[in-house]
Amino acid sequence: MSKQFWTFTLLVGLLLLSTGPVNSEEEEAEALNTDEPIVEADIGKASVGSKTDDEVVQREEESIHIDGLSPSEVKNLRESSEKHVFQAEVNRMMKLIINSLYKNKEIFLRELISNASDALDKIRLMSLTDKEALGSNEELSIKVKIDKENNVLHVTDTGIGMTKAELIKNLGTIAKSGTSDFFEQMSNSSSEDSVSDLIGQFGVGFYASFLIADKVVVTSKNNNDPNQHIWESDSESFSVVEDPRGVTLGRGTTVSLYMKEEALDYLEAKTVKDLVQKYSQFMNFPIYLWGEKTISEEVPVEEGEEEEAEIKEDDAEKSEDDEAAVEEEADEEAKPKTKTVEKTVHDWELLNETKPVWQRPAKEITDAEYSEFYKSISKDSNTPLGRIHFAAEGEISFKGILFAPESVPKAMYDSGTGKKVDHMKLYVRRVFITDDMREMMPSYLSFVYGVVDSDDLPLNVSRETLQQHKLLKVIKKKLVRKALDMIKKIDSEVYMDKFWKQFGTNIKLGVIEDHSNRTRLAKLLRFQSSDHPTNQTSLESYIERMKDKQEKIYFCAGNGREEVENSPFVERLLKKGYEVLYLTEPVDEYTIQALPEFDGKRFQNVAKEGLDIDQGEVAKERKEALEKEFEPLAKWLKESALKDKIEKAVITERLTETPCALVASQYGWSGNMERIMKAQAYKSQADSSNNFYANQKKTLEINPRHPLIKTLLAKVEASEDDEQATTIAQVMFDTAVLRSGYALKDQVDFSKRIMQMLYKNLDIDPNTPIEEEPAEVEEAEEDEEEVDADDEEDEGEEEVVGETTTETPAEEAATEAPEAEQETHDEL
């Protein structure tokens, strides 16, 4: 009873709601026939208020265009389609994606091609278990077509496609990755390696299309859906409808982008080619671009044209022999006449011819393929000096291939200025991510070209940059070691003739910067040596040639080989048969300072304290005797003659022909280092550290076997107040400063002492006055006398001319005429 009551009540309520004030047909007619016009008050506010119906239809036709459908059919299609709205704060999410997520608008094409590659991978994987999955269309490709007339860019693939439900689910839900779902399904039934090629991760790449498009239309056909559907969106809402054209794709998806006005550059064929080659050139599937090209071909000449050509030929060949003419006619009859014409044809052009060789086993790749791949990524016409192809495993797995170029890249040193060097390229599943590898490769290896491809790198959602992650350090560590292994394997002759000349400075800078790989880099160093006049030597070879009981590696730094060879610091070492490394480049001494030892042998700068050649007991006793003998001279030099100039004076172990030399402390500046530091572009006078080293007193080492030192000792023992001995000591100190590579602080005082010595050797009294120049007044009087004499001579010449010149009346008239003209001209 209650159920019937509620049913009756509901029916009555519906009837009451349906009833209302209804006008009859007569009342409506009267309202239409009334004289008072009906005017909308706010019609002027509408943008279409001043538009005619024809203009509205025209604008709709311009904004609506789908291949194979007329504008009216598209309009009916939209009216009959199902309307949906995006889920979960769509407006905010879409604004974030379009305006904030991506840095570069050009990313859109990379994302679309990556999605297409995933779709192709999915159908390929399905075909492994289902042979009918590919059906009649076994082609797996991606095709890009430009429609400039309608400002549309089409990207079509023959992949798995989407059903109506998948269009709504995958494209209508932000951050919904169909690839992730497919990955999970396939992982349950197959190995992970089989699906590792899938690119999609976040489910937002498709929406990068709205960076450059006002409207996006997706047409898709899946094997599980008998019908083909169209998905359309303007980023605010979307609609899905069955395609009235039927199944035109067979299988796959077409994404049509209706470009914004500011994005019309992406409709240029060259722009599309550049983007594909930059981001997607190593895709597993071929990428084609529909374009046009001009070709030349031979076509037969028509009869009318042939007759004209024959007449012209007959006129030109009248003077030739009849026999030759007969032979030519016979040839012409045998071969039909043709002409070359240019023809414009349209065809699909393959954009990704270069294959990702790093994905293949190294044994299957030839040297020519490696070389061709290197040239494609480096734009270098030369063959690389070395290469290494590797697959790293552990905390992170990635594959890579590195090349060492033959010559210095133009942008190699841009890394030191903060500019991006794009020699290394990072890919994730063969999709280009970035070429800004400053965090992945140190600056001293900026000349290395290469590719790194990983399946599990931590990317930002935009997939444009890497996240800061501990794995980056692991990748960098492995890349550096692989690069050094590659350099080490270069042939020794090629290494010295080409690589070291081009990149030797980079290796030396690496020793300074890269402490963790210092030992590996040290094995690559090469220096000039006293062992050979031209060839450079490695540190390993030097150690092999070291003398017995030699505990240190000796080196001397200077501005060129000649300067180092003639340095006083190497005299005794060379005489005793020790080998000395010659550091002739500015960075060399920095490099050795950063390298404390090599193979257990420490380095010794022969221009600094710590050189210990004589180690026997007899040598030590002889040295002690000499120190005792020359103690008065050493004390006098320290406390009197060179009181404020030296730290101390000691007996030397390194000099044979030079009387004395200036030696720096173990942690002080050598003469070569002081020269380099003073030449720094950003050197500041207020730098306390530099001032400390520059003003540090040096040790004066004297040669007890030199006659000057012996004579000076005798003079000091006779009288410590001998002025001549003091002068000699000061001159010897100045020469020691210069010979040791340092700069004189008081050059004026040094030049005065040299002049005094010259006076003495030439028996000239230093007080002899210098002859003065004549006074300026006398010069002025002489000039006046010369002027007066010249005036008198000129007057005499005028008198002679006046006496001897006689002009006729005609000549006078001829002379006066130009003068009159000149006066008239002056008046004007």
Coordinates of C-alpha atoms in Angstrom, one line a residue, residues 291-299 339-347:
G291 CA 58.5 17.0 -47.7
E292 CA 59.3 18.1 -51.2
K293 CA 62.5 18.0 -53.2
T294 CA 63.6 19.0 -56.6
I295 CA 65.1 16.2 -58.8
S296 CA 66.5 16.2 -62.4
E297 CA 65.4 13.6 -64.9
E298 CA 65.7 12.9 -68.6
V299 CA 62.5 13.1 -70.6
K339 CA 66.2 16.7 -72.4
T340 CA 66.9 17.3 -68.7
V341 CA 64.1 18.9 -66.7
E342 CA 63.7 19.7 -63.0
K343 CA 60.8 18.2 -61.2
T344 CA 59.4 18.7 -57.8
V345 CA 58.3 15.5 -56.0
H346 CA 56.8 14.8 -52.5
D347 CA 58.0 11.9 -50.5

